[in-house]
mmCIF file of C-alpha atoms and ligand atoms in Angstrom:
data_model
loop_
_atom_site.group_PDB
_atom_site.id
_atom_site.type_symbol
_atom_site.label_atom_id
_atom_site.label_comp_id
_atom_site.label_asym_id
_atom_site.label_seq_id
_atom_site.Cartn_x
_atom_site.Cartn_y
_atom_site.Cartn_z
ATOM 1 C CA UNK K 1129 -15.709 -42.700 178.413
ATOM 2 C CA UNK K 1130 -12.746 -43.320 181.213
ATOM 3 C CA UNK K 1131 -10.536 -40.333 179.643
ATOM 4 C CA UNK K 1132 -9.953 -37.332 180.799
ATOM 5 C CA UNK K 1133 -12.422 -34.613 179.793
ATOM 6 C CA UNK K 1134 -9.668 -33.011 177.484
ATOM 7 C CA UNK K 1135 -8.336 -35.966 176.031
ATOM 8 C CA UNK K 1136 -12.518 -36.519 175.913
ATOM 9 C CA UNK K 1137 -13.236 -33.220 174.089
ATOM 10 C CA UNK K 1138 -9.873 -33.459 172.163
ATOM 11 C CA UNK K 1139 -11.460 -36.408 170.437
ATOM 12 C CA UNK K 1140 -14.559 -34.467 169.483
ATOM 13 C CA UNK K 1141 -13.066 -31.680 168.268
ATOM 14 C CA UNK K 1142 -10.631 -33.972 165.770
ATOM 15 C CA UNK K 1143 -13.626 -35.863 164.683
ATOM 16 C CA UNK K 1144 -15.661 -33.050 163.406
ATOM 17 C CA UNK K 1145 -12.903 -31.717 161.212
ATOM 18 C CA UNK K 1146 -13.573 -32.788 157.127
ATOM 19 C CA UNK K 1147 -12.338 -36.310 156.265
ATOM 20 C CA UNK K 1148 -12.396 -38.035 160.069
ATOM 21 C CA UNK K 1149 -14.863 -39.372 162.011
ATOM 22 C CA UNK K 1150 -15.313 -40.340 165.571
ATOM 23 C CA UNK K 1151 -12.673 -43.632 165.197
ATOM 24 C CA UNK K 1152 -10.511 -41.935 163.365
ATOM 25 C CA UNK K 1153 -10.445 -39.182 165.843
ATOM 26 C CA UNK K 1154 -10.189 -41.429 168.933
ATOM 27 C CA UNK K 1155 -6.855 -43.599 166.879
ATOM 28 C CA UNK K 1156 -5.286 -40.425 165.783
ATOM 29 C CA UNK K 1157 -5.831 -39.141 169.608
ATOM 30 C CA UNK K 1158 -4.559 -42.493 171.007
ATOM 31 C CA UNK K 1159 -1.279 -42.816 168.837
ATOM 32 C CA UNK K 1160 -0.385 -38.735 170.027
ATOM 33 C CA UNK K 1161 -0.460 -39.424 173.157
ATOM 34 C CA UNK K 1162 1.419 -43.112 173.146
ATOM 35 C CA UNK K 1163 4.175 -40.245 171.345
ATOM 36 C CA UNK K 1164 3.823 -38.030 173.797
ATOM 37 C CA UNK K 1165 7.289 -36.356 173.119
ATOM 38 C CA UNK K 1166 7.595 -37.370 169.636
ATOM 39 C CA UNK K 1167 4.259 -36.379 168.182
ATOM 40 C CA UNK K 1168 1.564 -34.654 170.210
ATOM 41 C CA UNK K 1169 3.779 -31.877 171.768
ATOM 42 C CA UNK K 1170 5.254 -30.917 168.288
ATOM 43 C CA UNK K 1171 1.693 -31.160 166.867
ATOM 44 C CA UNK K 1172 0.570 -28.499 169.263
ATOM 45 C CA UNK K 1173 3.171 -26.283 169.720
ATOM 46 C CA UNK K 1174 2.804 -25.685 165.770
ATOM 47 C CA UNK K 1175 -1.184 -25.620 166.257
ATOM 48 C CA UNK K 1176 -0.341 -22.648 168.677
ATOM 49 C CA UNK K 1177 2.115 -21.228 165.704
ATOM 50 C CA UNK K 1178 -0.111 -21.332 162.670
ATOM 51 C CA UNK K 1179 -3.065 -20.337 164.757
ATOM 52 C CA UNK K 1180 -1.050 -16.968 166.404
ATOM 53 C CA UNK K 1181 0.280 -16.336 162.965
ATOM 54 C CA UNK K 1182 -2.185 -17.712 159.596
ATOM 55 C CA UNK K 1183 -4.140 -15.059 158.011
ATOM 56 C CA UNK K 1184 -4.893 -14.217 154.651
ATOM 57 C CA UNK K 1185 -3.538 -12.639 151.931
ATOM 58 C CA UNK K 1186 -4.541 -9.039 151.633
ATOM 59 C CA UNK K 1187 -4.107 -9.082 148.144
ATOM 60 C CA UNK K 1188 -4.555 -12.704 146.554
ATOM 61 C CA UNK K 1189 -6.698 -14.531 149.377
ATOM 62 C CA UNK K 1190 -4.151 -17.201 149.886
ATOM 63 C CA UNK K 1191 -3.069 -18.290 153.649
ATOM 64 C CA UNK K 1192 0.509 -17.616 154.512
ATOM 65 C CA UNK K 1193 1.871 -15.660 157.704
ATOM 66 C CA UNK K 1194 2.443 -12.015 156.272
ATOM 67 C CA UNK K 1195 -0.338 -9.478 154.808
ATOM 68 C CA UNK K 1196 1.138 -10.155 151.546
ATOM 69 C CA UNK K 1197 1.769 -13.866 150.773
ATOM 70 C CA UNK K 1198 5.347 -15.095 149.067
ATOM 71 C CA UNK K 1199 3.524 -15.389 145.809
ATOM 72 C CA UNK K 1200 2.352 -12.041 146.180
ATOM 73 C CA UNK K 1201 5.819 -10.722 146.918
ATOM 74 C CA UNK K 1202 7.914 -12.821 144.382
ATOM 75 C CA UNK K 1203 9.106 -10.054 141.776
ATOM 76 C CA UNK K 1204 9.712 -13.237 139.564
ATOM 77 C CA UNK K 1205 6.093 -14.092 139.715
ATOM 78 C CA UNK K 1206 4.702 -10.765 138.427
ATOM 79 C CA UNK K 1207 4.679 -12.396 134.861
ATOM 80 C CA UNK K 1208 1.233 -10.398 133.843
ATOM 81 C CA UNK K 1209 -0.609 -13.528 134.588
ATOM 82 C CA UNK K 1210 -3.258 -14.207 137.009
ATOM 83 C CA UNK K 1211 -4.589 -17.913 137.906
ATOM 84 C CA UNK K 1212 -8.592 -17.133 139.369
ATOM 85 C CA UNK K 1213 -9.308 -20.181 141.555
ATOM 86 C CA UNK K 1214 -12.413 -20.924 143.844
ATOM 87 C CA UNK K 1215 -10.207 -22.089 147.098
ATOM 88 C CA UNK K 1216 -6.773 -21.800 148.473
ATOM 89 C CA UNK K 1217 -6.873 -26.021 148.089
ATOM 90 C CA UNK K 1218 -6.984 -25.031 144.302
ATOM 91 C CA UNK K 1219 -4.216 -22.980 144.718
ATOM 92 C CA UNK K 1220 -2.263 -25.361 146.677
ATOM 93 C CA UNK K 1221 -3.082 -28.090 143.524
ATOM 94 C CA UNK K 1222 -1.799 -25.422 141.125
ATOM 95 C CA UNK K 1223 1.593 -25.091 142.852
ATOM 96 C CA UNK K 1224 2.424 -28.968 143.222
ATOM 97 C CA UNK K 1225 1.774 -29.192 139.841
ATOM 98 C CA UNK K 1226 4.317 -27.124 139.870
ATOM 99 C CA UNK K 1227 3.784 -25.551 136.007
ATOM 100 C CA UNK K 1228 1.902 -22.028 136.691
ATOM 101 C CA UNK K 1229 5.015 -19.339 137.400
ATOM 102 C CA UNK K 1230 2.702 -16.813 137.569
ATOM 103 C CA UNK K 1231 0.177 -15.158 140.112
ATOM 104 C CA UNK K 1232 -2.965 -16.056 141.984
ATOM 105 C CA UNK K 1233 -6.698 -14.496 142.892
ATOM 106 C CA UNK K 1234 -8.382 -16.638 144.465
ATOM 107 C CA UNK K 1235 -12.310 -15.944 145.033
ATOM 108 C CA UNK K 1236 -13.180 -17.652 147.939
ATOM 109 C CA UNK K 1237 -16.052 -19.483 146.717
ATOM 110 C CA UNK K 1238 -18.219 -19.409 143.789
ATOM 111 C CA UNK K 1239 -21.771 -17.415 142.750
ATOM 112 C CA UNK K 1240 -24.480 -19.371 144.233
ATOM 113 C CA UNK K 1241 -28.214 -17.863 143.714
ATOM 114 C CA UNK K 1242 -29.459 -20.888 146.004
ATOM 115 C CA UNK K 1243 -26.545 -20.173 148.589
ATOM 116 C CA UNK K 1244 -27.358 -16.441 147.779
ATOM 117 C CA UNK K 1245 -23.496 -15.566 147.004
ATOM 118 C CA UNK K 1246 -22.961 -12.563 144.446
ATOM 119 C CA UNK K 1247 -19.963 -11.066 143.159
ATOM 120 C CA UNK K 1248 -19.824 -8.865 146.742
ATOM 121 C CA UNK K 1249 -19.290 -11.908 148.879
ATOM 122 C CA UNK K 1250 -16.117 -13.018 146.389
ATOM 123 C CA UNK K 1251 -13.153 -11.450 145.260
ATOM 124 C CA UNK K 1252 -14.507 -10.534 142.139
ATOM 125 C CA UNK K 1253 -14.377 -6.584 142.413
ATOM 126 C CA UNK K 1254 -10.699 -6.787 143.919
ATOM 127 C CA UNK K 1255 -10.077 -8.872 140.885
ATOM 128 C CA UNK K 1256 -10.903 -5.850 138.589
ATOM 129 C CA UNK K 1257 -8.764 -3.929 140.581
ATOM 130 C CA UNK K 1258 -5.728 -6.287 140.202
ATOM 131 C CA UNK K 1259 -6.150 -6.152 136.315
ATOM 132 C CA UNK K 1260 -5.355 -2.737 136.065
ATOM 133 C CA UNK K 1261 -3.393 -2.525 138.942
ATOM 134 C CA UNK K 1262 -0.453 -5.291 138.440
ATOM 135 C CA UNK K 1263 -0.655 -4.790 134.391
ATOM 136 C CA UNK K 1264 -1.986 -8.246 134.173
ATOM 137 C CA UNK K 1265 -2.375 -9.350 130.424
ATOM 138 C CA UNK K 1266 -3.953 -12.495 131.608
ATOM 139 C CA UNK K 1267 -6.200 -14.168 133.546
ATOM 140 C CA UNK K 1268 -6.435 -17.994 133.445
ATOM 141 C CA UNK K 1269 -9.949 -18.986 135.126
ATOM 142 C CA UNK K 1270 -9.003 -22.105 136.829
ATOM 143 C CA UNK K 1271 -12.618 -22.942 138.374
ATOM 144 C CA UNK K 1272 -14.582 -25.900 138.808
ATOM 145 C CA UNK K 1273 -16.699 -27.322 135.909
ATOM 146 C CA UNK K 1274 -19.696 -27.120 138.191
ATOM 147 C CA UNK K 1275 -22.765 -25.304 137.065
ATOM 148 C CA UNK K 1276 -21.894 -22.896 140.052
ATOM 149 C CA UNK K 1277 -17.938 -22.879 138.595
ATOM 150 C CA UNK K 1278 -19.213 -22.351 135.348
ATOM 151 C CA UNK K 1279 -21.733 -19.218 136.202
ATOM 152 C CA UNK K 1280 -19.035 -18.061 138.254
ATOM 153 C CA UNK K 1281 -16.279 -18.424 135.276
ATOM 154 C CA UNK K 1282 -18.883 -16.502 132.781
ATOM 155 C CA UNK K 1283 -19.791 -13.607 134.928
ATOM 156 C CA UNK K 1284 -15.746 -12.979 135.116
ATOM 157 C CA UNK K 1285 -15.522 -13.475 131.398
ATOM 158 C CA UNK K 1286 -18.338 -10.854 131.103
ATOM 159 C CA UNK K 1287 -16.698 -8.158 133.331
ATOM 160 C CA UNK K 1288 -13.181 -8.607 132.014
ATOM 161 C CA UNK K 1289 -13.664 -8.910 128.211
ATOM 162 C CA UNK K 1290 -11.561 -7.402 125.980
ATOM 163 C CA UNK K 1291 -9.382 -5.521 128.618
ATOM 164 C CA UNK K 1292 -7.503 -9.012 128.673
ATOM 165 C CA UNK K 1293 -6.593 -12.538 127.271
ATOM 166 C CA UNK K 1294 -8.951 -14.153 129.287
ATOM 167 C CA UNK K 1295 -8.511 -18.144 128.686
ATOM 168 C CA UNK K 1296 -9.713 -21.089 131.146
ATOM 169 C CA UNK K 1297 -8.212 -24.633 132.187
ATOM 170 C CA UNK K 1298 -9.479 -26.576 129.020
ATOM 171 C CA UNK K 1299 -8.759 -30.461 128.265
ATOM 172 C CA UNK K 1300 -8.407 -33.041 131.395
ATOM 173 C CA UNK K 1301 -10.612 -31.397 133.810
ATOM 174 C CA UNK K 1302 -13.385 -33.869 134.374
ATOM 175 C CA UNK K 1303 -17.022 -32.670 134.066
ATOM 176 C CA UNK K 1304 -18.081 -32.109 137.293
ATOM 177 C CA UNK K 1305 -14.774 -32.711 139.149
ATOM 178 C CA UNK K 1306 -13.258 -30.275 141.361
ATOM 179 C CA UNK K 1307 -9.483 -29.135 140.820
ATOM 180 C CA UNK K 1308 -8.255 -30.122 144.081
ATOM 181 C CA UNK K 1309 -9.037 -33.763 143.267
ATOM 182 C CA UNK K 1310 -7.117 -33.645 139.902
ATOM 183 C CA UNK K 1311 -3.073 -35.069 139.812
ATOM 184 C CA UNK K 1312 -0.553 -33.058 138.931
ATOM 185 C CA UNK K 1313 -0.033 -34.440 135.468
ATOM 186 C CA UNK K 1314 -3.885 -33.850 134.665
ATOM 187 C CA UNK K 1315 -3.651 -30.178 136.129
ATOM 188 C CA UNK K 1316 -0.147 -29.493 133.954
ATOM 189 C CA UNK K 1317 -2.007 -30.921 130.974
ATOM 190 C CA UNK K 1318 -4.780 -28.682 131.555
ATOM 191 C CA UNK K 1319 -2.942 -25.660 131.392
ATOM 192 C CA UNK K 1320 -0.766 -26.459 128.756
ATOM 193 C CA UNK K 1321 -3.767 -26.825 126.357
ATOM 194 C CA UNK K 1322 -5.763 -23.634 127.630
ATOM 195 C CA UNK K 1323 -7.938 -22.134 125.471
ATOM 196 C CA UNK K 1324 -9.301 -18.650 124.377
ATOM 197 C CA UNK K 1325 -12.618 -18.036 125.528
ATOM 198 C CA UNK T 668 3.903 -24.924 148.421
ATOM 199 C CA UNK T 669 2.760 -21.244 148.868
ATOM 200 C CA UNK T 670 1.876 -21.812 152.263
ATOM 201 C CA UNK T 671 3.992 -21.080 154.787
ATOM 202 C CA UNK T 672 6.591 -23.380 156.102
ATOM 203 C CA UNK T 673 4.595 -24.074 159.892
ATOM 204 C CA UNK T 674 0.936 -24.732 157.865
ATOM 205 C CA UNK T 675 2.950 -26.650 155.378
ATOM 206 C CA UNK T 676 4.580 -28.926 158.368
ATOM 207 C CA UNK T 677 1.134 -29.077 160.457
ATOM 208 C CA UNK T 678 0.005 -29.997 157.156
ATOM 209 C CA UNK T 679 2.890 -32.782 157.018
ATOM 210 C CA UNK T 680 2.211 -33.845 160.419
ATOM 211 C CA UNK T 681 -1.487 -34.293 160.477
ATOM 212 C CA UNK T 682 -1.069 -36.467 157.371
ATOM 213 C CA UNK T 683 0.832 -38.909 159.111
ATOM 214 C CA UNK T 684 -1.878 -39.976 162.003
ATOM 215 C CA UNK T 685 -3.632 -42.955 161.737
ATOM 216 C CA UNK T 686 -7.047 -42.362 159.359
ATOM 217 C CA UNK T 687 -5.268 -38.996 157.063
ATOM 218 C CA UNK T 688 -3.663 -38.840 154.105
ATOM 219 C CA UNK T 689 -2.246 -35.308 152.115
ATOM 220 C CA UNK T 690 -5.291 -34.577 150.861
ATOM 221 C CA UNK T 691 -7.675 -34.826 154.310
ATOM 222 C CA UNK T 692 -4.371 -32.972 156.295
ATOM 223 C CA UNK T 693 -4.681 -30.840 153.782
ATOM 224 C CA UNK T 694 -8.603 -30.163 153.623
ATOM 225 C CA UNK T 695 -8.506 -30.066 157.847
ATOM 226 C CA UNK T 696 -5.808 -27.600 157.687
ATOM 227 C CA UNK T 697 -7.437 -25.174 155.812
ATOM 228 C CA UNK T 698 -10.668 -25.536 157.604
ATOM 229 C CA UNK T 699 -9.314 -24.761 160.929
ATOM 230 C CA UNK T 700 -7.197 -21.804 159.297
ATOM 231 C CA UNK T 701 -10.273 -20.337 158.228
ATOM 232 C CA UNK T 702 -12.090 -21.140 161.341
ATOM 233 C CA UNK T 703 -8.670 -19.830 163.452
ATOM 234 C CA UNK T 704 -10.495 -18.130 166.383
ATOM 235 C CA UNK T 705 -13.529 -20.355 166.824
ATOM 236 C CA UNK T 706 -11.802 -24.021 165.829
ATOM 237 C CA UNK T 707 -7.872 -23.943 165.622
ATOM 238 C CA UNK T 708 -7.223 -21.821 168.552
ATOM 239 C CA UNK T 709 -9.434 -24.129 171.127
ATOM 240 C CA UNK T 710 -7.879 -27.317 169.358
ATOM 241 C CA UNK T 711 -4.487 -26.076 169.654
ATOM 242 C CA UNK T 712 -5.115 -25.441 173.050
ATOM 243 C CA UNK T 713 -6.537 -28.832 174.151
ATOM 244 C CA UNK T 714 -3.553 -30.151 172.170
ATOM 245 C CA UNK T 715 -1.503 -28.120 174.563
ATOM 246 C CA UNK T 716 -3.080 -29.341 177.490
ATOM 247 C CA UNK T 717 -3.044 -32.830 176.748
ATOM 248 C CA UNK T 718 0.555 -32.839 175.914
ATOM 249 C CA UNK T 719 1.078 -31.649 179.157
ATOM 250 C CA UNK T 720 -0.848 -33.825 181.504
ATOM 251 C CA UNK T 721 -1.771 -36.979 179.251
ATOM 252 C CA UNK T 722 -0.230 -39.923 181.550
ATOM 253 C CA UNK T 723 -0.514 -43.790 182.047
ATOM 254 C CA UNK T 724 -2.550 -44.987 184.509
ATOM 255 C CA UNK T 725 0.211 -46.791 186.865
ATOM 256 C CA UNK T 726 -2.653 -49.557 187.952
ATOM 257 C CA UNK T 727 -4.082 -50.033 184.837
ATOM 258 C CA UNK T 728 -2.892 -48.710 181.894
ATOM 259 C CA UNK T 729 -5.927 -46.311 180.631
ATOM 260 C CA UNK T 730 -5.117 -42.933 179.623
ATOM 261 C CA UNK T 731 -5.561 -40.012 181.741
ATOM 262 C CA UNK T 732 -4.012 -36.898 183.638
ATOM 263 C CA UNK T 733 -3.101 -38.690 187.080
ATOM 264 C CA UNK T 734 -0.552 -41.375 188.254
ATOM 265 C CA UNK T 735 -3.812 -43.646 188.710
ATOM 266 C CA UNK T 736 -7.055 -43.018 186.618
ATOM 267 C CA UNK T 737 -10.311 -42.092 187.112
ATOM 268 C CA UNK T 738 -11.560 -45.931 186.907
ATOM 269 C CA UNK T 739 -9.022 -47.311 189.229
ATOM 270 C CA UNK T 740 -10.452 -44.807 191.766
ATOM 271 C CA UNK T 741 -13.682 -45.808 191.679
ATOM 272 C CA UNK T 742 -14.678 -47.290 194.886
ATOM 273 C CA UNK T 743 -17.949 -48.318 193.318
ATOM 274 C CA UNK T 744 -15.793 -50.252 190.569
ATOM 275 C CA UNK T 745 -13.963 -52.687 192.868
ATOM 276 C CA UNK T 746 -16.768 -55.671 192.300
ATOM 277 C CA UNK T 747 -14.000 -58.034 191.789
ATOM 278 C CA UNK T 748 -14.019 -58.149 187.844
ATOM 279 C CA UNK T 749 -11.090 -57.229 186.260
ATOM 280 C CA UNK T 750 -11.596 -56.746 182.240
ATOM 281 C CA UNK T 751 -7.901 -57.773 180.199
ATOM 282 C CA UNK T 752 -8.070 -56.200 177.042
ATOM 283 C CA UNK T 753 -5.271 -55.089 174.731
ATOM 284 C CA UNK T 754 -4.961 -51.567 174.385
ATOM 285 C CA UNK T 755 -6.915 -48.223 175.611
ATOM 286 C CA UNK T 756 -8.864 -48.341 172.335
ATOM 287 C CA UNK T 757 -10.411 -51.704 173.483
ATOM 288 C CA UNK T 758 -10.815 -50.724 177.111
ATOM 289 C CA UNK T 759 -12.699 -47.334 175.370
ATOM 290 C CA UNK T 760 -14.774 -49.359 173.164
ATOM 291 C CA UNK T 761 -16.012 -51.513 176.580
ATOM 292 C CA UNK T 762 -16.731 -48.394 178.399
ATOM 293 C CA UNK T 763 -18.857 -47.141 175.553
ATOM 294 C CA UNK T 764 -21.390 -50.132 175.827
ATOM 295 C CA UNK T 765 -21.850 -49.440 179.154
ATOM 296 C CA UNK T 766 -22.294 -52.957 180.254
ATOM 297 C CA UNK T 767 -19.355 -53.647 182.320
ATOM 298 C CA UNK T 768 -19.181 -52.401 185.923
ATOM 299 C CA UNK T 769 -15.664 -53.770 186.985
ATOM 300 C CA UNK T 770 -12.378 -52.421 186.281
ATOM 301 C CA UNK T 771 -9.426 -53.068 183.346
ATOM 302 C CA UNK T 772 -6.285 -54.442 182.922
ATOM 303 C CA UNK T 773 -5.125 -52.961 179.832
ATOM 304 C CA UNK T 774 -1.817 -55.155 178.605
ATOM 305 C CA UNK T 775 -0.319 -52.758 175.916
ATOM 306 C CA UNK T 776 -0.261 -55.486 172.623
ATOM 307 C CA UNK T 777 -0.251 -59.185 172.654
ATOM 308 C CA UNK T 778 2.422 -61.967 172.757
ATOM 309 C CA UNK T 779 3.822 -62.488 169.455
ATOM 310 C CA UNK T 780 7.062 -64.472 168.254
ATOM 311 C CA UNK T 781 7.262 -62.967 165.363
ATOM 312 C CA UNK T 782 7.906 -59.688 166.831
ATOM 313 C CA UNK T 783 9.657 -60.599 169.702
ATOM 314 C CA UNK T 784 6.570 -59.458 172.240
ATOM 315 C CA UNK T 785 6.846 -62.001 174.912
ATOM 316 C CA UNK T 786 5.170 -61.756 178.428
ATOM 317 C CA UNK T 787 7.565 -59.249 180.168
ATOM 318 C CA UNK T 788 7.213 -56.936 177.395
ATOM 319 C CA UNK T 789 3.496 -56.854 178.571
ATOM 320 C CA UNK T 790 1.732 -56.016 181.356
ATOM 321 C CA UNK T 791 1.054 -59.095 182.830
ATOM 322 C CA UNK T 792 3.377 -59.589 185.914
ATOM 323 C CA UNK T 793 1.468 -57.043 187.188
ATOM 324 C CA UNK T 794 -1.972 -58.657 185.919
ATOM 325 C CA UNK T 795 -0.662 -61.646 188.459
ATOM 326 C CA UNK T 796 0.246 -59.388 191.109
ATOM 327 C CA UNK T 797 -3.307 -57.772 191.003
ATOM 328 C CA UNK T 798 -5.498 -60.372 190.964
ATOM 329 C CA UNK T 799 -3.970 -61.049 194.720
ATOM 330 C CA UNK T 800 -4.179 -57.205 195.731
ATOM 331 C CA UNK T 801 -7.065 -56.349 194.568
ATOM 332 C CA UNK T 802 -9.093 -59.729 195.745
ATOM 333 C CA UNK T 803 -10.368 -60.562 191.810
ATOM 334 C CA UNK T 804 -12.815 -63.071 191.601
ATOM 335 C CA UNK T 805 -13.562 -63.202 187.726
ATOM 336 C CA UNK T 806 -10.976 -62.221 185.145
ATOM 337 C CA UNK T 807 -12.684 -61.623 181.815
ATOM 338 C CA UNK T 808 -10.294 -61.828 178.307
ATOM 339 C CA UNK T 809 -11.398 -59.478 175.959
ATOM 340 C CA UNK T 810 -9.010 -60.255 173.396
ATOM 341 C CA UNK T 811 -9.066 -60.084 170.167
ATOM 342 C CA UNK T 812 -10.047 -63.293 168.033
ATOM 343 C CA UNK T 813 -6.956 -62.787 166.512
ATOM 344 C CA UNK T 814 -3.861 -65.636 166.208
ATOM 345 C CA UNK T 815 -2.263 -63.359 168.337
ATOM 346 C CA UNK T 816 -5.122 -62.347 170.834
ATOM 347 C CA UNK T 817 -5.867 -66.185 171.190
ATOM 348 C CA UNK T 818 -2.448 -67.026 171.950
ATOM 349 C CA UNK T 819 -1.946 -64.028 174.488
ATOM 350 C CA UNK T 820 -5.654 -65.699 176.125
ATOM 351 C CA UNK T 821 -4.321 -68.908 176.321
ATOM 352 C CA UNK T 822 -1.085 -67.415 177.691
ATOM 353 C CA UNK T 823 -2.607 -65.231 180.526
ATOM 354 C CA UNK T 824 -5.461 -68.518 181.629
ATOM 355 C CA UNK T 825 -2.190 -70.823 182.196
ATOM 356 C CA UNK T 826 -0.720 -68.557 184.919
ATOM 357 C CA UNK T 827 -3.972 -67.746 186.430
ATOM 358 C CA UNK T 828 -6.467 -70.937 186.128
ATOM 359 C CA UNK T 829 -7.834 -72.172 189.611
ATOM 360 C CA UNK T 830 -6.873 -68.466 191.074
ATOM 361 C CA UNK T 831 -9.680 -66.929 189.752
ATOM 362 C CA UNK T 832 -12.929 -67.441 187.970
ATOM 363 C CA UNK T 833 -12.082 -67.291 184.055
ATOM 364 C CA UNK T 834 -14.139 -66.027 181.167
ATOM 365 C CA UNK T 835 -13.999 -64.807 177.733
ATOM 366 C CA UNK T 836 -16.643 -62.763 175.229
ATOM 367 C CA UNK T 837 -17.725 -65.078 173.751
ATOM 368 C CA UNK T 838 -21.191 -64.665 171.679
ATOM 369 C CA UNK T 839 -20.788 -61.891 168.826
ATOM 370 C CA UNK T 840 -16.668 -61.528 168.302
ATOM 371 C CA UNK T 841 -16.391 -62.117 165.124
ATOM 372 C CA UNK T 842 -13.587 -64.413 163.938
ATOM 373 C CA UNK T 843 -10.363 -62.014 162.669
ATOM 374 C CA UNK T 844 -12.214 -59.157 164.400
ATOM 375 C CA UNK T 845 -11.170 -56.344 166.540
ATOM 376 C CA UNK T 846 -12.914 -55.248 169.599
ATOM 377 C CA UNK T 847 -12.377 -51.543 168.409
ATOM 378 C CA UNK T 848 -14.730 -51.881 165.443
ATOM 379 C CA UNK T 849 -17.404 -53.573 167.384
ATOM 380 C CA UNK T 850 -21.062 -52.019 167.897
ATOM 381 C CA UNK T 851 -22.652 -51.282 171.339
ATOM 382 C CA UNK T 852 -25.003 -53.916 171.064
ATOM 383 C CA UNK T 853 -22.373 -56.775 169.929
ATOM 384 C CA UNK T 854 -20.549 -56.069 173.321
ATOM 385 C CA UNK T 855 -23.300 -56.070 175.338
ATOM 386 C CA UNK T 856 -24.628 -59.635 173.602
ATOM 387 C CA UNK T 857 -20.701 -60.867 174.250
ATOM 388 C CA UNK T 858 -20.470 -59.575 177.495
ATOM 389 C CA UNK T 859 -23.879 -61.291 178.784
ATOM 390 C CA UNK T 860 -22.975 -64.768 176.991
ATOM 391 C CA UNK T 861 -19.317 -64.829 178.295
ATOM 392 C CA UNK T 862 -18.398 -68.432 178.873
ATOM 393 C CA UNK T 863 -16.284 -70.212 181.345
ATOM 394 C CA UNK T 864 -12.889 -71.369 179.552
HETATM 395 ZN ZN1 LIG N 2424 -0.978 -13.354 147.917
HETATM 396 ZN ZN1 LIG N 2425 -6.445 -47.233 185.879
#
């Protein structure tokens, strides 16, 4: 390679992160520094910002800047319901479709006995907490119709019974699809036609 | 969004480079977020560094972080080949097959009518002017098989024919191709069958 060794390692880093590749990486590189002024040096003076400042929600698990997340802190948003979702990208599909008014947990992964992942490793006791905590009257499980989404969504359902309504995401997510993948009209129609479980 | 409004604009940003979309800014965003300390400090840090020293080289137009680049300055690269290719991507994509020992002339974009790219626009006045300097026996065109690449070729052999020895790749450039997306071994085959035009 006749780059730089930055501009070298630059391209390695951007080409290991999910969805690029090595070409990708070395276009993306190329066009940021052809906009120098107009593209690269905004690009990593908020790189520098997000990475000083991003950290997660103390008490939903989403990413924001504070210990407590705007969702969190909305008063309006303290509706006694709580969306459970695997990832903050489910979250993030939740909000653009723009329906849900209400708050987030989100686990940070699901049970796993091959990936050896038990209700410790998730958000699952804080979840428990929350119920009783934030008077939540219910809890929408928004997770993935996986086998691991689906174990995940049952050992919840066991745990939480009868202390709340306790409904799930029911027609228009695909079997086997993930929620992040879903458009906003599939994810609105989802939750508008919830069921009890 | 519930993100904050930097992640939501890195998001926003990172979207927009060649090769992304929402939904891989998105998917990198939150990976290096999670991975702040070990991957999105260190890449907004290289960022940083690249914005600040990331130059043309004067002689040839590579990328690098001095007036002339680490190619140009080669002593051992001064064999009298000069490579004319069309952009840093190219020149990258000869350096990776190893082959060529010379050094490049990279023009910046080919002649094109239709948008108004004519000769001046390019670099190659100073292709003429280097040929002389730098006592250039072969010039090899490694354009693109392109209408546009062709017409650029034909362009740049009119000034320079009886000056200078004058190739092209010839074997393995497939017709509509781009250099960029060629394999290793398809520029070493063109390189070694390179014809006289
Ligand atoms: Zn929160
Ligand atoms: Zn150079």
């Amino acid at each position: 390679m006749s780059s730089t060794r930055d501009i070298d390692s630059l391209i390695e880093m951007m080409a290991k992160l999910p969805g690029l590749g090595p070409r990708s990486a070395r276009r993306a590189v190329l066009h940021l520094i052809r906009k120098r002024e107009l593209k690269l040096m905004p690009l990593a003076d908020l790189m520098q910002n997000v990475a000083a400042t991003a950290r997660e929600c103390t008490r939903c698990g989403n990413v924001g800047s504070a210990e407590v997340c705007d969702i969190c802190l909305a008063p309006k948003r303290a509706n006694g319901m709580l969306c459970v979702v695997e990832d903050v990208a489910d979250l993030w599909a939740m909000e653009r479709a723009g329906v849900f008014k209400g708050r987030y947990h989100v686990l940070g992964g699901n049970l796993s006995a091959l990936d050896q992942v038990g209700p410790e490793q998730l958000r699952i006791p804080h979840l428990i907490a929350r119920i009783a905590e934030e008077q939540i009257t219910e809890v929408i499980l928004a997770l993935g119709t996986t086998v691991d989404g689906q174990t995940t969504a049952h050992y919840i359902a066991d745990q939480i019974e009868n202390t709340v309504r306790l409904t799930s995401l029911a027609q228009g997510v695909p079997i086997g699809g993930e929620l992040d993948y879903l458009d906003e009209g599939t994810i609105t129609a989802a939750l508008n036609a919830r069921k009890e479980l």
